[in-house]
XYZ file of C-alpha atoms in Angstrom:
336
model
C -67.694 -37.445 59.841
C -69.670 -39.304 57.164
C -68.894 -42.949 56.668
C -68.426 -43.889 52.984
C -69.345 -47.304 51.689
C -67.065 -49.269 49.332
C -68.745 -47.982 46.150
C -68.490 -44.375 47.284
C -64.852 -44.879 48.236
C -64.173 -46.331 44.812
C -65.832 -43.393 43.066
C -63.929 -40.929 45.246
C -60.645 -42.646 44.434
C -61.325 -42.493 40.716
C -62.180 -38.797 40.897
C -59.036 -38.072 42.942
C -56.804 -39.909 40.473
C -58.476 -38.152 37.550
C -57.862 -34.774 39.158
C -54.206 -35.667 39.733
C -53.814 -36.753 36.113
C -55.494 -33.591 34.841
C -53.235 -31.409 36.977
C -50.140 -33.310 35.831
C -51.213 -33.048 32.186
C -51.797 -29.302 32.535
C -48.347 -28.856 34.124
C -46.621 -30.910 31.450
C -48.539 -29.085 28.748
C -47.537 -25.704 30.149
C -43.921 -26.788 30.435
C -43.832 -28.194 26.903
C -45.218 -24.959 25.516
C -42.605 -22.929 27.378
C -39.730 -25.323 26.682
C -37.797 -24.892 23.480
C -34.730 -25.953 21.531
C -33.004 -22.915 20.041
C -31.074 -23.336 16.789
C -27.700 -21.548 16.675
C -25.680 -21.033 13.485
C -21.907 -20.778 13.127
C -19.866 -21.144 9.940
C -16.758 -22.255 11.821
C -15.657 -25.845 12.434
C -16.795 -27.937 15.398
C -13.808 -27.268 17.658
C -13.502 -23.553 16.882
C -13.677 -21.252 19.952
C -16.938 -19.584 18.885
C -18.647 -22.971 18.464
C -17.319 -24.107 21.843
C -18.579 -20.859 23.377
C -22.074 -21.403 21.961
C -22.156 -24.896 23.433
C -20.925 -23.547 26.768
C -23.693 -20.948 26.688
C -26.219 -23.683 25.908
C -25.051 -25.730 28.892
C -25.430 -22.717 31.194
C -28.942 -22.027 29.908
C -30.010 -25.675 30.242
C -28.711 -25.682 33.831
C -30.372 -22.380 34.784
C -33.730 -23.360 33.236
C -33.756 -26.920 34.524
C -33.514 -28.243 30.981
C -36.500 -26.227 29.759
C -34.394 -24.424 27.149
C -31.555 -25.911 25.141
C -29.335 -24.688 22.313
C -28.501 -26.908 19.361
C -25.406 -25.612 17.579
C -25.113 -26.047 13.813
C -21.456 -25.493 12.935
C -19.420 -25.742 9.707
C -21.947 -23.814 7.603
C -24.631 -26.485 8.131
C -27.309 -23.780 7.944
C -25.604 -21.814 5.164
C -22.965 -19.151 4.677
C -22.914 -16.161 7.036
C -24.822 -13.849 4.711
C -27.592 -16.433 4.393
C -27.753 -17.229 8.106
C -27.979 -13.546 9.015
C -30.981 -13.155 6.727
C -32.569 -16.308 8.184
C -31.971 -15.047 11.722
C -33.557 -11.730 10.871
C -36.603 -13.608 9.545
C -36.739 -15.791 12.670
C -35.920 -19.072 10.896
C -32.655 -19.308 12.875
C -32.705 -18.360 16.565
C -29.086 -17.493 17.399
C -26.213 -16.570 15.124
C -22.517 -15.908 15.579
C -21.289 -13.648 12.807
C -18.524 -11.216 11.957
C -19.478 -7.568 12.371
C -18.532 -6.718 8.770
C -21.343 -8.857 7.365
C -24.076 -7.935 9.813
C -23.076 -4.323 9.173
C -25.136 -4.615 5.975
C -28.159 -4.571 8.304
C -26.979 -2.826 11.503
C -25.100 0.434 10.708
C -23.135 0.633 13.980
C -21.412 -2.644 13.093
C -19.698 -0.993 10.124
C -17.873 1.300 12.526
C -16.386 -1.652 14.433
C -15.161 -3.084 11.113
C -13.349 0.112 10.140
C -9.699 -0.541 9.217
C -7.011 0.578 11.680
C -9.629 1.781 14.169
C -8.432 -0.124 17.240
C -4.878 0.384 18.485
C -4.640 -3.090 19.996
C -6.728 -6.072 21.107
C -6.697 -4.610 24.627
C -8.094 -1.326 23.299
C -10.859 -3.174 21.445
C -11.831 -5.218 24.508
C -11.956 -2.111 26.684
C -14.322 -0.471 24.193
C -16.582 -3.514 23.834
C -16.692 -4.312 27.577
C -17.636 -0.740 28.449
C -20.562 1.621 27.836
C -19.902 1.874 24.099
C -20.180 -1.893 23.662
C -23.439 -2.027 25.623
C -24.892 0.810 23.530
C -23.970 -0.946 20.302
C -25.529 -4.243 21.402
C -28.638 -2.273 22.289
C -28.923 -0.869 18.770
C -29.843 -4.151 17.028
C -33.551 -4.407 17.809
C -34.936 -2.109 15.056
C -33.267 -4.395 12.504
C -34.771 -7.680 13.695
C -32.022 -8.830 16.082
C -31.067 -8.536 19.733
C -27.343 -8.215 20.440
C -26.193 -10.544 23.225
C -22.387 -10.479 23.336
C -19.153 -9.834 21.479
C -16.615 -12.574 20.778
C -12.969 -11.906 19.945
C -11.702 -12.437 16.424
C -8.098 -11.383 16.776
C -6.475 -9.196 14.142
C -7.019 -9.823 10.437
C -3.993 -9.777 8.159
C -3.361 -10.299 4.449
C -1.957 -13.524 3.003
C -1.279 -14.578 -0.585
C 0.490 -17.086 -2.816
C 2.222 -14.689 -5.236
C 4.808 -12.623 -3.343
C 5.666 -11.344 0.124
C 3.825 -8.105 0.852
C 6.342 -5.816 2.540
C 4.856 -2.496 1.435
C 1.590 -1.182 0.068
C 3.118 -1.274 -3.439
C 3.377 -5.082 -3.211
C -0.415 -5.360 -3.061
C -0.932 -3.766 -6.456
C -2.920 -6.031 -8.749
C -3.344 -8.911 -6.299
C -6.800 -10.496 -6.275
C -7.716 -10.637 -2.585
C -10.816 -12.349 -1.279
C -12.948 -10.261 1.052
C -16.172 -10.833 2.921
C -19.386 -9.934 1.157
C -19.163 -6.413 2.475
C -18.902 -3.082 0.685
C -16.620 -1.722 3.398
C -14.115 -4.576 3.042
C -14.117 -4.215 -0.752
C -13.464 -0.494 -0.426
C -10.572 -1.177 1.947
C -8.776 -3.662 -0.343
C -9.359 -1.421 -3.354
C -7.865 1.535 -1.449
C -4.740 -0.564 -0.829
C -4.302 -1.103 -4.568
C -5.466 -4.730 -4.741
C -8.536 -6.153 -6.465
C -11.266 -7.248 -4.028
C -13.072 -10.503 -4.822
C -16.183 -11.057 -2.720
C -16.554 -14.755 -1.925
C -18.440 -16.728 0.738
C -16.126 -18.093 3.418
C -16.619 -21.685 2.333
C -15.339 -20.995 -1.193
C -12.006 -19.409 -0.245
C -9.994 -22.655 -0.101
C -11.124 -23.657 -3.582
C -10.432 -20.127 -4.807
C -6.860 -20.312 -3.516
C -6.272 -23.836 -4.819
C -7.539 -22.994 -8.315
C -5.890 -19.550 -8.385
C -9.239 -17.832 -8.819
C -7.864 -15.558 -6.099
C -4.280 -14.753 -5.127
C -4.953 -14.391 -1.440
C -7.329 -13.396 1.317
C -7.317 -11.689 4.716
C -8.139 -13.237 8.045
C -6.821 -14.092 11.504
C -4.336 -16.827 12.412
C -6.872 -19.516 13.431
C -9.005 -19.065 10.308
C -5.874 -19.095 8.150
C -4.852 -22.478 9.565
C -8.084 -24.333 10.460
C -9.397 -23.865 6.901
C -6.116 -25.071 5.326
C -5.601 -21.722 3.597
C -1.994 -21.850 4.787
C -1.385 -24.786 2.447
C -2.046 -22.572 -0.587
C -0.940 -19.100 0.573
C 2.666 -19.091 1.777
C 3.091 -15.378 2.532
C 1.385 -13.955 5.630
C 1.854 -10.227 6.270
C 0.954 -8.863 9.714
C -1.009 -5.887 8.433
C -3.493 -6.331 11.306
C -5.712 -3.940 9.376
C -8.886 -4.770 11.286
C -9.625 -6.092 14.751
C -13.331 -6.307 14.194
C -14.981 -8.653 16.694
C -17.573 -11.341 16.245
C -21.060 -10.703 17.544
C -23.675 -13.082 18.915
C -27.272 -12.165 18.137
C -30.666 -13.720 18.743
C -33.599 -13.135 16.429
C -36.129 -10.638 17.727
C -38.843 -13.263 17.230
C -37.040 -15.773 19.462
C -36.236 -13.078 22.023
C -39.871 -12.049 22.373
C -40.842 -15.668 22.986
C -38.795 -15.616 26.215
C -40.051 -14.433 29.581
C -38.235 -11.519 31.221
C -36.573 -13.992 33.587
C -35.379 -16.170 30.712
C -34.108 -13.126 28.818
C -31.904 -12.330 31.804
C -30.631 -15.917 31.844
C -29.775 -15.724 28.144
C -27.924 -12.407 28.530
C -25.912 -13.610 31.514
C -25.037 -16.902 29.805
C -23.940 -15.019 26.676
C -21.705 -12.710 28.724
C -20.057 -15.673 30.436
C -19.591 -17.438 27.113
C -17.744 -14.368 25.822
C -15.113 -14.666 28.564
C -14.909 -18.423 27.983
C -14.372 -17.832 24.267
C -11.484 -15.407 24.885
C -9.562 -18.055 26.803
C -10.078 -20.620 24.050
C -9.197 -18.032 21.421
C -5.831 -17.135 22.930
C -4.802 -20.780 23.012
C -5.902 -21.455 19.430
C -4.237 -18.306 18.109
C -0.870 -19.383 19.534
C -1.266 -22.962 18.278
C -2.257 -21.777 14.790
C 0.698 -19.447 14.451
C 3.114 -22.191 15.507
C 1.553 -24.658 13.057
C 1.774 -22.199 10.144
C 5.397 -21.358 10.851
C 6.298 -25.052 11.206
C 4.777 -25.619 7.754
C 7.178 -23.076 6.284
C 4.905 -20.062 5.989
C 6.844 -16.848 5.429
C 5.649 -14.323 8.016
C 6.315 -10.658 7.247
C 6.158 -9.026 10.670
C 7.529 -5.547 10.057
C 5.903 -3.158 7.588
C 5.590 0.597 7.343
C 1.977 0.957 8.516
C 1.622 4.666 7.777
C 1.020 4.297 4.007
C -1.600 1.629 4.789
C -3.339 3.899 7.274
C -3.099 6.937 4.993
C -4.786 4.967 2.207
C -7.874 4.663 4.414
C -8.528 8.440 4.367
C -11.248 8.233 1.666
C -13.049 5.489 3.585
C -13.069 7.529 6.803
C -14.160 10.626 4.874
C -17.076 8.688 3.408
C -18.057 7.299 6.823
C -17.797 10.758 8.395
C -20.710 11.896 6.225
C -22.874 10.068 8.744
C -22.702 12.196 11.941
C -23.664 9.235 14.149
C -20.869 7.050 12.775
C -18.353 9.907 12.976
C -19.233 10.531 16.634
C -18.878 6.832 17.456
C -15.447 6.653 15.825
C -14.329 9.655 17.823
C -15.571 8.138 21.093
C -13.788 4.851 20.379
C -10.509 6.594 19.627
C -10.701 8.473 22.913
C -10.932 5.307 25.013
C -7.625 4.831 26.830
């Protein structure tokens, strides 16, 4: 073996260290390129089940990727109202978005079917549909519109509340100004019930109720309470007209930036966050109902649902003009 003098040893050591540094720099550079913080939008408050579910999903992803990928959740409309965040997600400016199906239905047609009034017989029926083949097919239909569907979150049943009179029959809705989401389908539904639909962003509903710009709105128990709507609308009627879920999407741009392995991690984390969200949702729904009733809210539990359902005939007739939507409705109704 050759014997190296001190100078040669010194040069060799310098070269070896340089090679180590170069290798380390290349590794760090590759990791930094692959690593990313994903921005997630949610209009709900910080402790709301959907926000908690997004954070839970982020923790799972950070764990599975060794901290390479993280999710930063922007709650409480920090990135805008739902309509705005959907558009930003489609453009790739926002990475992940939790939204109600009624609003994203303006972009993804299949979502309008899930928002149809009186479609699901119960929460259990809805979950069976969404957890099965139909749900997977629907999530797979987002890509042509700039999104990738990851998971469904529960949203309970939406009911009508107002500050004018108790709604015990469809006749009691006549003339009431009811806030609806910025959705043609929801406006058509309220109009069919004899009320006047007022399309307002979610963040403006409380002011609308307080200033009597609107007489009421429609939403689930947690939204009714966590937004303080219950302080201005004392009549809550269990119409349970829609059980449309929430949906979690990722922008197609962000999705394509992930490796196949990371895409699998994201899908699995989203699925687990859906189950986590359901547990949180059940607890919050019970708490919200108790809080509203303790505040003196008048809850109308028993109504004749048939006139409400019959009033939806024109909406279903209009939807049935699309053979794809009509077939999907039929399949959903057949799920036992």
